[in-house]
mmCIF file of C-alpha atoms and ligand atoms in Angstrom:
data_model
loop_
_atom_site.group_PDB
_atom_site.id
_atom_site.type_symbol
_atom_site.label_atom_id
_atom_site.label_comp_id
_atom_site.label_asym_id
_atom_site.label_seq_id
_atom_site.Cartn_x
_atom_site.Cartn_y
_atom_site.Cartn_z
ATOM 1 C CA MET A 1 -36.590 -49.974 38.642
ATOM 2 C CA LEU A 2 -33.872 -51.964 40.206
ATOM 3 C CA PRO A 3 -34.265 -53.296 43.400
ATOM 4 C CA SER A 4 -32.468 -52.170 45.860
ATOM 5 C CA ARG A 5 -28.364 -52.762 46.754
ATOM 6 C CA LYS A 6 -26.711 -55.159 49.230
ATOM 7 C CA ARG A 7 -23.512 -54.020 50.573
ATOM 8 C CA SER A 8 -20.732 -56.342 51.179
ATOM 9 C CA ARG A 9 -17.996 -56.569 53.712
ATOM 10 C CA SER A 10 -14.449 -57.337 52.942
ATOM 11 C CA TYR A 11 -13.055 -60.995 52.857
ATOM 12 C CA ASP A 12 -10.992 -59.706 55.904
ATOM 13 C CA ASP A 13 -14.116 -58.831 57.883
ATOM 14 C CA VAL A 14 -15.291 -62.125 57.394
ATOM 15 C CA ASP A 15 -12.248 -64.366 57.768
ATOM 16 C CA GLY A 16 -13.263 -65.649 60.783
ATOM 17 C CA ARG A 17 -9.695 -66.199 62.567
ATOM 18 C CA ASP A 18 -10.716 -63.997 65.624
ATOM 19 C CA ASP A 19 -13.911 -65.387 65.215
ATOM 20 C CA ASP A 20 -15.091 -68.296 68.023
ATOM 21 C CA ARG A 21 -18.051 -69.133 66.865
ATOM 22 C CA GLY A 22 -19.014 -72.449 67.253
ATOM 23 C CA ALA A 23 -18.959 -75.298 64.999
ATOM 24 C CA SER A 24 -22.779 -75.663 63.294
ATOM 25 C CA GLU A 25 -25.018 -78.571 63.131
ATOM 26 C CA ARG A 26 -23.762 -80.616 60.760
ATOM 27 C CA GLU A 27 -26.481 -81.423 58.737
ATOM 28 C CA PHE A 28 -27.658 -80.393 55.657
ATOM 29 C CA GLY A 29 -31.883 -79.678 54.214
ATOM 30 C CA ASP A 30 -33.529 -80.335 51.381
ATOM 31 C CA MET A 31 -30.705 -79.405 49.089
ATOM 32 C CA PRO A 32 -32.140 -79.675 45.312
ATOM 33 C CA PHE A 33 -28.490 -80.949 44.299
ATOM 34 C CA VAL A 34 -27.492 -83.797 42.438
ATOM 35 C CA GLU A 35 -26.404 -86.307 45.388
ATOM 36 C CA GLU A 36 -23.531 -88.462 43.020
ATOM 37 C CA ALA A 37 -22.578 -87.885 39.815
ATOM 38 C CA GLU A 38 -22.715 -91.014 38.311
ATOM 39 C CA PRO A 39 -20.553 -90.983 35.378
ATOM 40 C CA GLY A 40 -17.225 -90.329 36.665
ATOM 41 C CA ALA A 41 -17.814 -89.907 39.748
ATOM 42 C CA PHE A 42 -14.139 -90.435 40.617
ATOM 43 C CA GLU A 43 -13.141 -88.031 38.004
ATOM 44 C CA PRO A 44 -10.728 -85.047 39.444
ATOM 45 C CA PRO A 45 -12.930 -81.658 39.822
ATOM 46 C CA GLN A 46 -12.176 -80.613 36.433
ATOM 47 C CA LYS A 47 -13.194 -83.310 34.572
ATOM 48 C CA LEU A 48 -16.852 -83.210 36.083
ATOM 49 C CA VAL A 49 -16.936 -79.665 35.274
ATOM 50 C CA ALA A 50 -16.226 -80.909 31.808
ATOM 51 C CA LEU A 51 -18.416 -83.848 31.900
ATOM 52 C CA HIS A 52 -21.171 -81.234 33.771
ATOM 53 C CA TYR A 53 -21.000 -78.622 30.672
ATOM 54 C CA ASN A 54 -20.774 -81.397 28.026
ATOM 55 C CA LEU A 55 -23.953 -82.855 29.250
ATOM 56 C CA ARG A 56 -25.696 -79.121 28.957
ATOM 57 C CA GLU A 57 -27.683 -79.240 25.581
ATOM 58 C CA ASN A 58 -28.110 -76.018 23.487
ATOM 59 C CA GLN A 59 -31.694 -75.071 24.878
ATOM 60 C CA THR A 60 -34.479 -73.389 21.641
ATOM 61 C CA LYS A 61 -35.307 -69.596 22.318
ATOM 62 C CA ALA A 62 -38.634 -71.079 23.490
ATOM 63 C CA ALA A 63 -37.236 -72.740 26.414
ATOM 64 C CA ARG A 64 -34.550 -70.266 27.187
ATOM 65 C CA GLU A 65 -37.175 -68.068 27.600
ATOM 66 C CA ASN A 66 -39.344 -70.310 29.951
ATOM 67 C CA SER A 67 -36.544 -70.970 32.156
ATOM 68 C CA PRO A 68 -36.754 -69.731 35.769
ATOM 69 C CA ILE A 69 -33.761 -67.631 36.173
ATOM 70 C CA ILE A 70 -34.504 -65.803 32.618
ATOM 71 C CA HIS A 71 -33.819 -62.975 34.275
ATOM 72 C CA LEU A 72 -30.710 -63.929 35.681
ATOM 73 C CA LYS A 73 -29.727 -64.605 32.573
ATOM 74 C CA LYS A 74 -30.246 -61.514 30.718
ATOM 75 C CA LEU A 75 -28.617 -59.460 33.952
ATOM 76 C CA ASN A 76 -26.065 -61.682 33.427
ATOM 77 C CA ASN A 77 -25.720 -61.043 29.591
ATOM 78 C CA TRP A 78 -26.393 -57.407 30.668
ATOM 79 C CA VAL A 79 -23.584 -56.884 32.636
ATOM 80 C CA LYS A 80 -21.003 -59.084 30.036
ATOM 81 C CA SER A 81 -22.442 -57.283 27.111
ATOM 82 C CA THR A 82 -21.436 -53.255 29.077
ATOM 83 C CA LEU A 83 -17.946 -54.421 30.720
ATOM 84 C CA ILE A 84 -16.755 -55.800 26.672
ATOM 85 C CA ARG A 85 -18.275 -52.460 25.094
ATOM 86 C CA ARG A 86 -16.741 -50.399 28.508
ATOM 87 C CA TYR A 87 -12.946 -52.189 27.400
ATOM 88 C CA THR A 88 -12.824 -53.292 24.198
ATOM 89 C CA SER A 89 -11.710 -50.925 21.163
ATOM 90 C CA ARG A 90 -12.782 -51.735 16.926
ATOM 91 C CA GLY A 91 -10.285 -53.964 16.201
ATOM 92 C CA ASP A 92 -9.369 -55.620 19.183
ATOM 93 C CA ALA A 93 -7.927 -59.483 19.369
ATOM 94 C CA VAL A 94 -9.608 -61.226 22.360
ATOM 95 C CA LEU A 95 -8.534 -64.208 23.934
ATOM 96 C CA ASP A 96 -11.758 -65.754 25.673
ATOM 97 C CA LEU A 97 -10.878 -67.820 28.719
ATOM 98 C CA ALA A 98 -13.773 -70.826 29.466
ATOM 99 C CA CYS A 99 -15.607 -69.634 26.081
ATOM 100 C CA GLY A 100 -18.450 -71.609 26.396
ATOM 101 C CA LYS A 101 -21.205 -72.397 23.723
ATOM 102 C CA GLY A 102 -20.280 -68.686 21.936
ATOM 103 C CA GLY A 103 -23.195 -66.782 24.242
ATOM 104 C CA ASP A 104 -20.767 -63.963 24.205
ATOM 105 C CA LEU A 105 -19.797 -64.277 20.339
ATOM 106 C CA LEU A 106 -22.568 -61.225 19.065
ATOM 107 C CA LYS A 107 -20.776 -58.870 22.185
ATOM 108 C CA TRP A 108 -17.845 -59.419 20.672
ATOM 109 C CA ASP A 109 -18.994 -58.820 17.093
ATOM 110 C CA LYS A 110 -20.655 -55.683 18.058
ATOM 111 C CA ALA A 111 -17.487 -54.205 19.875
ATOM 112 C CA GLN A 112 -16.055 -54.972 16.279
ATOM 113 C CA VAL A 113 -13.115 -56.691 17.434
ATOM 114 C CA SER A 114 -10.821 -57.772 14.537
ATOM 115 C CA TYR A 115 -9.412 -61.511 15.776
ATOM 116 C CA TYR A 116 -11.018 -63.899 18.229
ATOM 117 C CA VAL A 117 -9.688 -67.215 19.896
ATOM 118 C CA GLY A 118 -11.862 -68.888 22.751
ATOM 119 C CA VAL A 119 -10.328 -72.058 25.214
ATOM 120 C CA ASP A 120 -12.833 -74.136 26.670
ATOM 121 C CA ILE A 121 -12.292 -77.504 28.587
ATOM 122 C CA ALA A 122 -15.473 -78.743 27.252
ATOM 123 C CA ILE A 123 -15.736 -79.815 23.626
ATOM 124 C CA GLY A 124 -19.196 -80.143 23.505
ATOM 125 C CA SER A 125 -19.850 -76.689 24.051
ATOM 126 C CA LEU A 126 -17.075 -75.920 21.484
ATOM 127 C CA LYS A 127 -19.059 -77.536 19.225
ATOM 128 C CA ASP A 128 -21.894 -76.169 19.980
ATOM 129 C CA PHE A 129 -19.647 -72.839 19.259
ATOM 130 C CA GLN A 130 -18.378 -74.031 15.947
ATOM 131 C CA VAL A 131 -22.302 -74.012 14.908
ATOM 132 C CA ARG A 132 -23.059 -70.766 16.201
ATOM 133 C CA TYR A 133 -20.545 -69.595 14.923
ATOM 134 C CA ASN A 134 -20.988 -70.405 11.396
ATOM 135 C CA GLY A 135 -24.767 -69.506 11.398
ATOM 136 C CA PRO A 136 -27.423 -71.668 10.155
ATOM 137 C CA SER A 137 -27.404 -73.458 7.535
ATOM 138 C CA ASP A 138 -29.692 -73.033 5.174
ATOM 139 C CA HIS A 139 -28.191 -69.206 6.234
ATOM 140 C CA SER A 140 -31.680 -67.881 6.614
ATOM 141 C CA ARG A 141 -32.765 -64.137 5.805
ATOM 142 C CA HIS A 142 -31.815 -62.721 8.767
ATOM 143 C CA TRP A 143 -28.521 -64.021 9.674
ATOM 144 C CA GLN A 144 -25.701 -62.264 9.596
ATOM 145 C CA PRO A 145 -22.018 -63.340 9.620
ATOM 146 C CA THR A 146 -19.852 -62.841 11.985
ATOM 147 C CA LYS A 147 -17.459 -60.722 11.266
ATOM 148 C CA PHE A 148 -14.194 -61.411 12.646
ATOM 149 C CA PRO A 149 -11.987 -64.214 12.133
ATOM 150 C CA ALA A 150 -11.473 -66.978 15.071
ATOM 151 C CA LYS A 151 -10.030 -69.844 16.695
ATOM 152 C CA LEU A 152 -11.077 -72.778 18.791
ATOM 153 C CA ILE A 153 -8.901 -74.692 21.536
ATOM 154 C CA CYS A 154 -10.128 -77.565 24.033
ATOM 155 C CA ALA A 155 -7.773 -77.044 26.626
ATOM 156 C CA ASP A 156 -7.788 -76.884 30.412
ATOM 157 C CA CYS A 157 -6.993 -73.673 30.588
ATOM 158 C CA PHE A 158 -5.783 -73.661 33.931
ATOM 159 C CA GLU A 159 -3.446 -76.879 33.847
ATOM 160 C CA VAL A 160 -2.061 -76.111 30.109
ATOM 161 C CA SER A 161 0.721 -73.088 29.067
ATOM 162 C CA LEU A 162 -1.062 -71.322 26.286
ATOM 163 C CA GLU A 163 2.466 -69.074 25.311
ATOM 164 C CA GLU A 164 3.407 -71.898 22.313
ATOM 165 C CA PRO A 165 0.657 -72.856 20.826
ATOM 166 C CA LEU A 166 -0.520 -69.285 20.828
ATOM 167 C CA LYS A 167 2.703 -67.526 19.956
ATOM 168 C CA ASP A 168 1.813 -66.506 16.134
ATOM 169 C CA ASP A 169 -1.619 -65.284 17.528
ATOM 170 C CA ALA A 170 -0.042 -62.931 20.469
ATOM 171 C CA PRO A 171 -0.573 -60.180 21.662
ATOM 172 C CA PHE A 172 -4.685 -59.976 22.147
ATOM 173 C CA ASP A 173 -5.708 -56.859 23.844
ATOM 174 C CA VAL A 174 -8.346 -57.836 25.897
ATOM 175 C CA CYS A 175 -8.513 -60.849 27.579
ATOM 176 C CA SER A 176 -11.705 -62.395 28.958
ATOM 177 C CA CYS A 177 -12.575 -65.234 31.586
ATOM 178 C CA GLN A 178 -16.731 -65.007 32.092
ATOM 179 C CA PHE A 179 -17.960 -67.039 34.994
ATOM 180 C CA ALA A 180 -14.828 -69.229 34.949
ATOM 181 C CA LEU A 181 -11.960 -68.028 37.166
ATOM 182 C CA HIS A 182 -13.488 -69.546 40.251
ATOM 183 C CA TYR A 183 -13.096 -73.301 38.908
ATOM 184 C CA SER A 184 -9.169 -72.020 39.163
ATOM 185 C CA PHE A 185 -8.813 -71.540 42.671
ATOM 186 C CA GLN A 186 -8.536 -75.548 42.966
ATOM 187 C CA THR A 187 -5.017 -75.265 43.612
ATOM 188 C CA CYS A 188 -2.207 -72.640 44.147
ATOM 189 C CA GLU A 189 -0.583 -74.407 40.919
ATOM 190 C CA ARG A 190 -4.328 -73.898 38.684
ATOM 191 C CA VAL A 191 -4.437 -70.260 40.050
ATOM 192 C CA GLU A 192 -0.739 -69.322 38.540
ATOM 193 C CA THR A 193 -0.946 -70.942 35.406
ATOM 194 C CA ALA A 194 -4.395 -68.968 34.941
ATOM 195 C CA LEU A 195 -2.621 -65.741 35.439
ATOM 196 C CA ARG A 196 0.779 -66.835 32.962
ATOM 197 C CA ASN A 197 -1.457 -67.414 30.510
ATOM 198 C CA VAL A 198 -3.290 -64.464 30.514
ATOM 199 C CA ALA A 199 0.145 -62.064 31.419
ATOM 200 C CA SER A 200 2.035 -63.827 28.658
ATOM 201 C CA MET A 201 -0.789 -63.177 26.264
ATOM 202 C CA LEU A 202 -1.767 -59.700 26.426
ATOM 203 C CA ARG A 203 -0.224 -56.634 25.473
ATOM 204 C CA PRO A 204 1.449 -54.208 27.952
ATOM 205 C CA GLY A 205 -1.583 -51.958 28.706
ATOM 206 C CA GLY A 206 -3.847 -54.583 27.666
ATOM 207 C CA VAL A 207 -7.219 -55.683 29.942
ATOM 208 C CA PHE A 208 -8.363 -58.925 31.456
ATOM 209 C CA ILE A 209 -11.888 -58.625 31.999
ATOM 210 C CA GLY A 210 -14.231 -60.870 33.541
ATOM 211 C CA THR A 211 -16.756 -62.377 36.363
ATOM 212 C CA MET A 212 -16.734 -64.787 39.081
ATOM 213 C CA THR A 213 -18.072 -65.904 42.174
ATOM 214 C CA ASP A 214 -17.620 -63.251 44.991
ATOM 215 C CA ALA A 215 -16.614 -64.869 48.101
ATOM 216 C CA ASN A 216 -17.229 -61.941 50.606
ATOM 217 C CA VAL A 217 -20.787 -62.819 50.051
ATOM 218 C CA ILE A 218 -21.063 -66.134 49.900
ATOM 219 C CA VAL A 219 -19.158 -66.866 53.095
ATOM 220 C CA ARG A 220 -21.371 -64.288 55.086
ATOM 221 C CA LYS A 221 -24.325 -66.155 53.492
ATOM 222 C CA LEU A 222 -22.632 -69.153 54.995
ATOM 223 C CA ARG A 223 -22.438 -67.622 58.442
ATOM 224 C CA GLU A 224 -25.844 -66.500 58.503
ATOM 225 C CA ALA A 225 -27.136 -70.112 57.870
ATOM 226 C CA THR A 226 -25.925 -70.859 61.846
ATOM 227 C CA THR A 227 -26.885 -74.265 61.966
ATOM 228 C CA THR A 228 -25.959 -75.694 58.408
ATOM 229 C CA LEU A 229 -23.576 -75.709 56.152
ATOM 230 C CA GLU A 230 -25.642 -74.523 53.049
ATOM 231 C CA PHE A 231 -27.632 -71.922 52.184
ATOM 232 C CA HIS A 232 -29.981 -71.729 49.011
ATOM 233 C CA ASN A 233 -33.211 -70.057 47.856
ATOM 234 C CA SER A 234 -35.285 -71.041 44.921
ATOM 235 C CA VAL A 235 -33.157 -70.942 42.275
ATOM 236 C CA TYR A 236 -29.564 -71.404 43.645
ATOM 237 C CA GLY A 237 -28.105 -73.742 46.226
ATOM 238 C CA VAL A 238 -24.633 -73.420 48.125
ATOM 239 C CA ARG A 239 -23.255 -76.521 50.846
ATOM 240 C CA PHE A 240 -19.713 -76.998 51.969
ATOM 241 C CA GLY A 241 -18.389 -80.017 53.155
ATOM 242 C CA GLU A 242 -17.552 -80.943 56.611
ATOM 243 C CA ALA A 243 -14.392 -80.041 56.320
ATOM 244 C CA TRP A 244 -15.523 -76.751 56.779
ATOM 245 C CA ALA A 245 -17.733 -77.402 59.536
ATOM 246 C CA ASP A 246 -15.986 -74.235 61.644
ATOM 247 C CA LYS A 247 -16.533 -72.028 58.453
ATOM 248 C CA LYS A 248 -13.231 -70.328 59.528
ATOM 249 C CA PHE A 249 -11.367 -69.854 56.135
ATOM 250 C CA ALA A 250 -7.252 -68.981 56.952
ATOM 251 C CA MET A 251 -5.741 -66.639 54.213
ATOM 252 C CA ASP A 252 -2.592 -68.823 54.156
ATOM 253 C CA GLU A 253 -4.864 -71.725 52.826
ATOM 254 C CA PRO A 254 -6.770 -69.955 50.330
ATOM 255 C CA PHE A 255 -6.636 -73.055 47.614
ATOM 256 C CA GLY A 256 -9.189 -75.886 47.457
ATOM 257 C CA ILE A 257 -11.538 -74.025 49.664
ATOM 258 C CA GLU A 258 -14.503 -76.235 47.804
ATOM 259 C CA TYR A 259 -18.446 -75.647 48.054
ATOM 260 C CA GLN A 260 -21.100 -77.612 45.445
ATOM 261 C CA PHE A 261 -22.708 -74.415 43.917
ATOM 262 C CA HIS A 262 -25.784 -75.315 41.954
ATOM 263 C CA LEU A 263 -28.456 -72.891 39.877
ATOM 264 C CA GLU A 264 -31.621 -73.920 38.728
ATOM 265 C CA ASP A 265 -31.096 -74.766 34.864
ATOM 266 C CA ALA A 266 -27.723 -73.932 34.285
ATOM 267 C CA VAL A 267 -24.661 -75.302 36.592
ATOM 268 C CA ASP A 268 -24.523 -78.221 39.489
ATOM 269 C CA CYS A 269 -20.529 -77.823 39.824
ATOM 270 C CA PRO A 270 -17.796 -78.342 42.331
ATOM 271 C CA GLU A 271 -16.607 -74.261 42.568
ATOM 272 C CA TYR A 272 -13.831 -72.988 44.334
ATOM 273 C CA LEU A 273 -13.632 -69.891 46.927
ATOM 274 C CA VAL A 274 -11.905 -66.870 45.352
ATOM 275 C CA PRO A 275 -10.239 -64.804 48.517
ATOM 276 C CA MET A 276 -10.091 -61.730 46.499
ATOM 277 C CA GLN A 277 -6.730 -60.114 48.050
ATOM 278 C CA VAL A 278 -5.203 -63.233 47.639
ATOM 279 C CA LEU A 279 -5.586 -63.376 43.828
ATOM 280 C CA GLN A 280 -4.901 -59.565 43.501
ATOM 281 C CA TRP A 281 -1.553 -60.247 45.569
ATOM 282 C CA LYS A 282 -1.113 -63.242 43.067
ATOM 283 C CA ALA A 283 -1.944 -60.957 39.829
ATOM 284 C CA ASP A 284 0.479 -58.763 41.212
ATOM 285 C CA GLN A 285 3.366 -61.408 40.719
ATOM 286 C CA TYR A 286 1.998 -61.333 36.475
ATOM 287 C CA ASP A 287 2.343 -57.908 36.731
ATOM 288 C CA LEU A 288 -1.054 -57.647 36.103
ATOM 289 C CA ASP A 289 -2.728 -54.595 38.493
ATOM 290 C CA LEU A 290 -6.402 -54.596 39.830
ATOM 291 C CA GLU A 291 -8.865 -51.905 38.084
ATOM 292 C CA VAL A 292 -12.302 -52.724 39.334
ATOM 293 C CA LYS A 293 -13.970 -54.814 41.744
ATOM 294 C CA GLU A 294 -17.149 -54.523 42.325
ATOM 295 C CA ASN A 295 -20.427 -56.884 42.772
ATOM 296 C CA PHE A 296 -22.523 -57.332 40.597
ATOM 297 C CA HIS A 297 -25.301 -55.422 42.449
ATOM 298 C CA GLU A 298 -23.122 -52.294 43.490
ATOM 299 C CA TYR A 299 -21.489 -52.842 39.192
ATOM 300 C CA ILE A 300 -25.575 -52.808 38.062
ATOM 301 C CA HIS A 301 -26.362 -49.727 40.445
ATOM 302 C CA LYS A 302 -23.602 -47.479 39.075
ATOM 303 C CA HIS A 303 -23.435 -48.609 35.591
ATOM 304 C CA CYS A 304 -27.794 -48.604 34.627
ATOM 305 C CA GLN A 305 -28.278 -45.334 34.511
ATOM 306 C CA GLU A 306 -25.765 -44.262 31.628
ATOM 307 C CA PRO A 307 -28.356 -43.792 28.436
ATOM 308 C CA GLU A 308 -26.486 -46.484 26.377
ATOM 309 C CA ASN A 309 -26.835 -49.101 29.167
ATOM 310 C CA ALA A 310 -30.055 -48.180 29.806
ATOM 311 C CA GLU A 311 -31.353 -48.626 26.697
ATOM 312 C CA LEU A 312 -29.473 -52.091 26.486
ATOM 313 C CA MET A 313 -31.306 -52.942 29.629
ATOM 314 C CA ARG A 314 -34.505 -52.215 28.519
ATOM 315 C CA LYS A 315 -33.742 -54.181 24.994
ATOM 316 C CA MET A 316 -32.700 -56.908 26.192
ATOM 317 C CA GLY A 317 -35.851 -57.182 29.032
ATOM 318 C CA VAL A 318 -33.481 -57.573 31.694
ATOM 319 C CA LEU A 319 -35.834 -56.763 34.458
ATOM 320 C CA GLY A 320 -38.976 -57.915 32.825
ATOM 321 C CA ASN A 321 -42.112 -56.947 32.456
ATOM 322 C CA ASP A 322 -44.310 -55.112 35.304
ATOM 323 C CA LYS A 323 -47.443 -55.445 33.261
ATOM 324 C CA GLN A 324 -47.164 -58.773 32.266
ATOM 325 C CA GLY A 325 -46.268 -59.640 35.908
ATOM 326 C CA THR A 326 -42.369 -60.942 34.553
ATOM 327 C CA VAL A 327 -40.603 -59.131 36.895
ATOM 328 C CA ILE A 328 -36.997 -60.162 37.724
ATOM 329 C CA SER A 329 -37.616 -62.472 41.077
ATOM 330 C CA GLU A 330 -35.759 -61.777 44.813
ATOM 331 C CA ASP A 331 -34.295 -64.772 44.319
ATOM 332 C CA GLU A 332 -32.708 -64.066 40.820
ATOM 333 C CA TRP A 333 -31.585 -60.689 41.991
ATOM 334 C CA ASP A 334 -30.083 -62.503 45.520
ATOM 335 C CA ALA A 335 -28.615 -64.784 43.075
ATOM 336 C CA ALA A 336 -26.919 -61.933 40.926
ATOM 337 C CA TYR A 337 -25.828 -60.816 44.631
ATOM 338 C CA LEU A 338 -22.981 -64.094 44.441
ATOM 339 C CA TYR A 339 -21.143 -62.612 41.323
ATOM 340 C CA LEU A 340 -18.399 -59.658 40.995
ATOM 341 C CA VAL A 341 -17.018 -58.148 38.449
ATOM 342 C CA PHE A 342 -13.493 -57.307 37.460
ATOM 343 C CA VAL A 343 -10.589 -55.820 35.748
ATOM 344 C CA PHE A 344 -7.157 -56.404 35.940
ATOM 345 C CA ARG A 345 -3.823 -54.294 33.397
ATOM 346 C CA LYS A 346 -1.185 -55.365 32.322
ATOM 347 C CA ARG A 347 1.768 -53.165 33.978
ATOM 348 C CA GLY A 348 3.567 -51.058 30.951
ATOM 349 C CA GLY A 349 2.320 -49.430 27.558
ATOM 350 C CA ARG A 350 -0.009 -47.586 27.005
ATOM 351 C CA PRO A 351 -4.202 -48.119 25.706
ATOM 352 C CA ARG A 352 -3.845 -48.343 22.119
ATOM 353 C CA PRO A 353 -5.317 -45.866 20.120
ATOM 354 C CA GLN A 354 -8.880 -45.924 19.659
ATOM 355 C CA ASP A 355 -10.487 -46.685 15.815
ATOM 356 C CA GLN A 356 -6.717 -48.089 14.983
ATOM 357 C CA PRO A 357 -7.987 -51.655 13.661
ATOM 358 C CA ARG A 358 -4.329 -53.007 14.383
ATOM 359 C CA ARG A 359 -4.681 -55.702 12.271
ATOM 360 C CA ASP A 360 -6.859 -57.370 9.814
ATOM 361 C CA ARG A 361 -7.232 -61.015 9.636
ATOM 362 C CA GLY A 362 -9.968 -61.786 6.868
ATOM 363 C CA GLY A 363 -12.936 -61.972 8.295
ATOM 364 C CA PHE A 364 -15.628 -64.704 8.692
ATOM 365 C CA ARG A 365 -14.543 -67.935 7.655
ATOM 366 C CA ILE A 366 -16.176 -71.169 8.300
ATOM 367 C CA ILE A 367 -15.369 -73.306 11.435
ATOM 368 C CA ASN A 368 -14.828 -77.044 10.548
ATOM 369 C CA VAL A 369 -15.315 -79.506 13.952
ATOM 370 C CA GLU A 370 -11.898 -80.745 12.421
ATOM 371 C CA ASP A 371 -10.510 -77.024 13.146
ATOM 372 C CA ILE A 372 -10.797 -77.470 16.996
ATOM 373 C CA VAL A 373 -7.293 -77.590 18.505
ATOM 374 C CA THR A 374 -7.035 -80.154 21.178
ATOM 375 C CA LEU A 375 -4.271 -79.120 23.604
ATOM 376 C CA SER A 376 -3.340 -81.494 26.864
HETATM 377 C C1 LIG B 401 -20.331 -70.514 33.319
HETATM 378 S S1 LIG B 401 -19.905 -71.297 31.508
HETATM 379 C C2 LIG B 401 -19.573 -69.663 30.862
HETATM 380 C C3 LIG B 401 -19.359 -70.072 29.738
HETATM 381 C C4 LIG B 401 -19.007 -68.213 29.028
HETATM 382 N N1 LIG B 401 -17.790 -67.991 29.754
HETATM 383 C C5 LIG B 401 -20.308 -67.582 29.404
HETATM 384 O O1 LIG B 401 -20.243 -66.729 30.111
HETATM 385 O O2 LIG B 401 -21.329 -67.726 28.331
HETATM 386 C C6 LIG B 401 -18.114 -71.603 32.395
HETATM 387 C C7 LIG B 401 -17.340 -72.304 31.612
HETATM 388 O O3 LIG B 401 -16.180 -72.465 32.029
HETATM 389 C C8 LIG B 401 -15.566 -73.923 31.289
HETATM 390 N N2 LIG B 401 -14.264 -74.350 32.251
HETATM 391 C C9 LIG B 401 -14.458 -74.317 33.406
HETATM 392 N N3 LIG B 401 -13.278 -74.363 34.030
HETATM 393 C C10 LIG B 401 -12.598 -74.793 32.589
HETATM 394 C C11 LIG B 401 -10.698 -75.032 32.530
HETATM 395 N N4 LIG B 401 -10.514 -75.507 33.602
HETATM 396 N N5 LIG B 401 -10.703 -74.702 31.660
HETATM 397 C C12 LIG B 401 -11.061 -74.148 29.952
HETATM 398 N N6 LIG B 401 -12.658 -74.018 30.415
HETATM 399 C C13 LIG B 401 -13.410 -74.173 31.308
HETATM 400 C C14 LIG B 401 -16.845 -74.324 31.107
HETATM 401 O O4 LIG B 401 -16.616 -75.720 30.049
HETATM 402 C C15 LIG B 401 -17.590 -73.463 31.059
HETATM 403 O O5 LIG B 401 -18.082 -73.733 29.258
#
């Protein structure tokens, strides 16, 4: 059975401009953070993010199963699978911003997409993606080749325009950005570049789907921690700097609200709050209308009863096994509460009719390291 759902108040409720709660005590507890990012400590945040993901090694299956957040990882994968299934039609062309190591390859394959372009800032992740896409060199008996052709691009997709480099690949039916859009909220310009890339690449009627942090929940938890600027449990930690000592976040200064995020066995990076109203307002300027915004708890409770999703949840072992004592922990479930699902739709046009593959770009082809295009 699923743990109970938590309710989040809106950013308005927690915006804090009328809230004259006093400044918090300025001491941190013993957080499990890496205090100094040794290599590149004076680099801009996006370089630190790239460095962090570049240094993350591919885990073996056994190591993955032993991860302290194995059920959270499975839950995240379930959320992404159901989202992709819901918003992708057979034959769609997909642009995956911040695609990482290709953890969603199988999901796109199952959705029977016809073409895929993945962009990421971390070249190390793209090399892992390329290996995963190509499959084992001995092409062992159980390996099924990926069925769609793909292109990989190494770029900061919140900095670099994709319009010219991808003009022959566009338009895309689906743009996906999983667990990454919060990195763009460092500055207004980066958010605008991100949205311009999405809007210029999508066809009218196309969807922009994703998962990112839920600012309402983060701000509320920060305020609940009355004496510190951090909150954590056994799997995650969030720590704000002194600049936010009053825990007030004005809506007219919504960019660059930085905190350090630690997720056991996964993330150690600076991240930024994403006030949803600001994202929605900015997206509107790029003809992107918000269709769905749901905290993970709400999304999971809403969709887990649908037969196909329930079956997938069981097959993936998301909640664990009660008898073996390996159920999802309270702390993992609480970590899931930090995230939300979003769906925007590009204005104009009509949904592409289902079951009509629009183009056939020829199926699986080996990707060589030299095929990864770097844009700067
Ligand atoms: C948490 S991982 C998610 C990866 C993948 N989307 C997934 O769900 O498995 C975040 C990814 O965002 C990428 N990323 C962060 N900032 C980026 C940027 N400015 N441009 C492109 N990729 C970025 C990182 O390199 C990393 O691969």
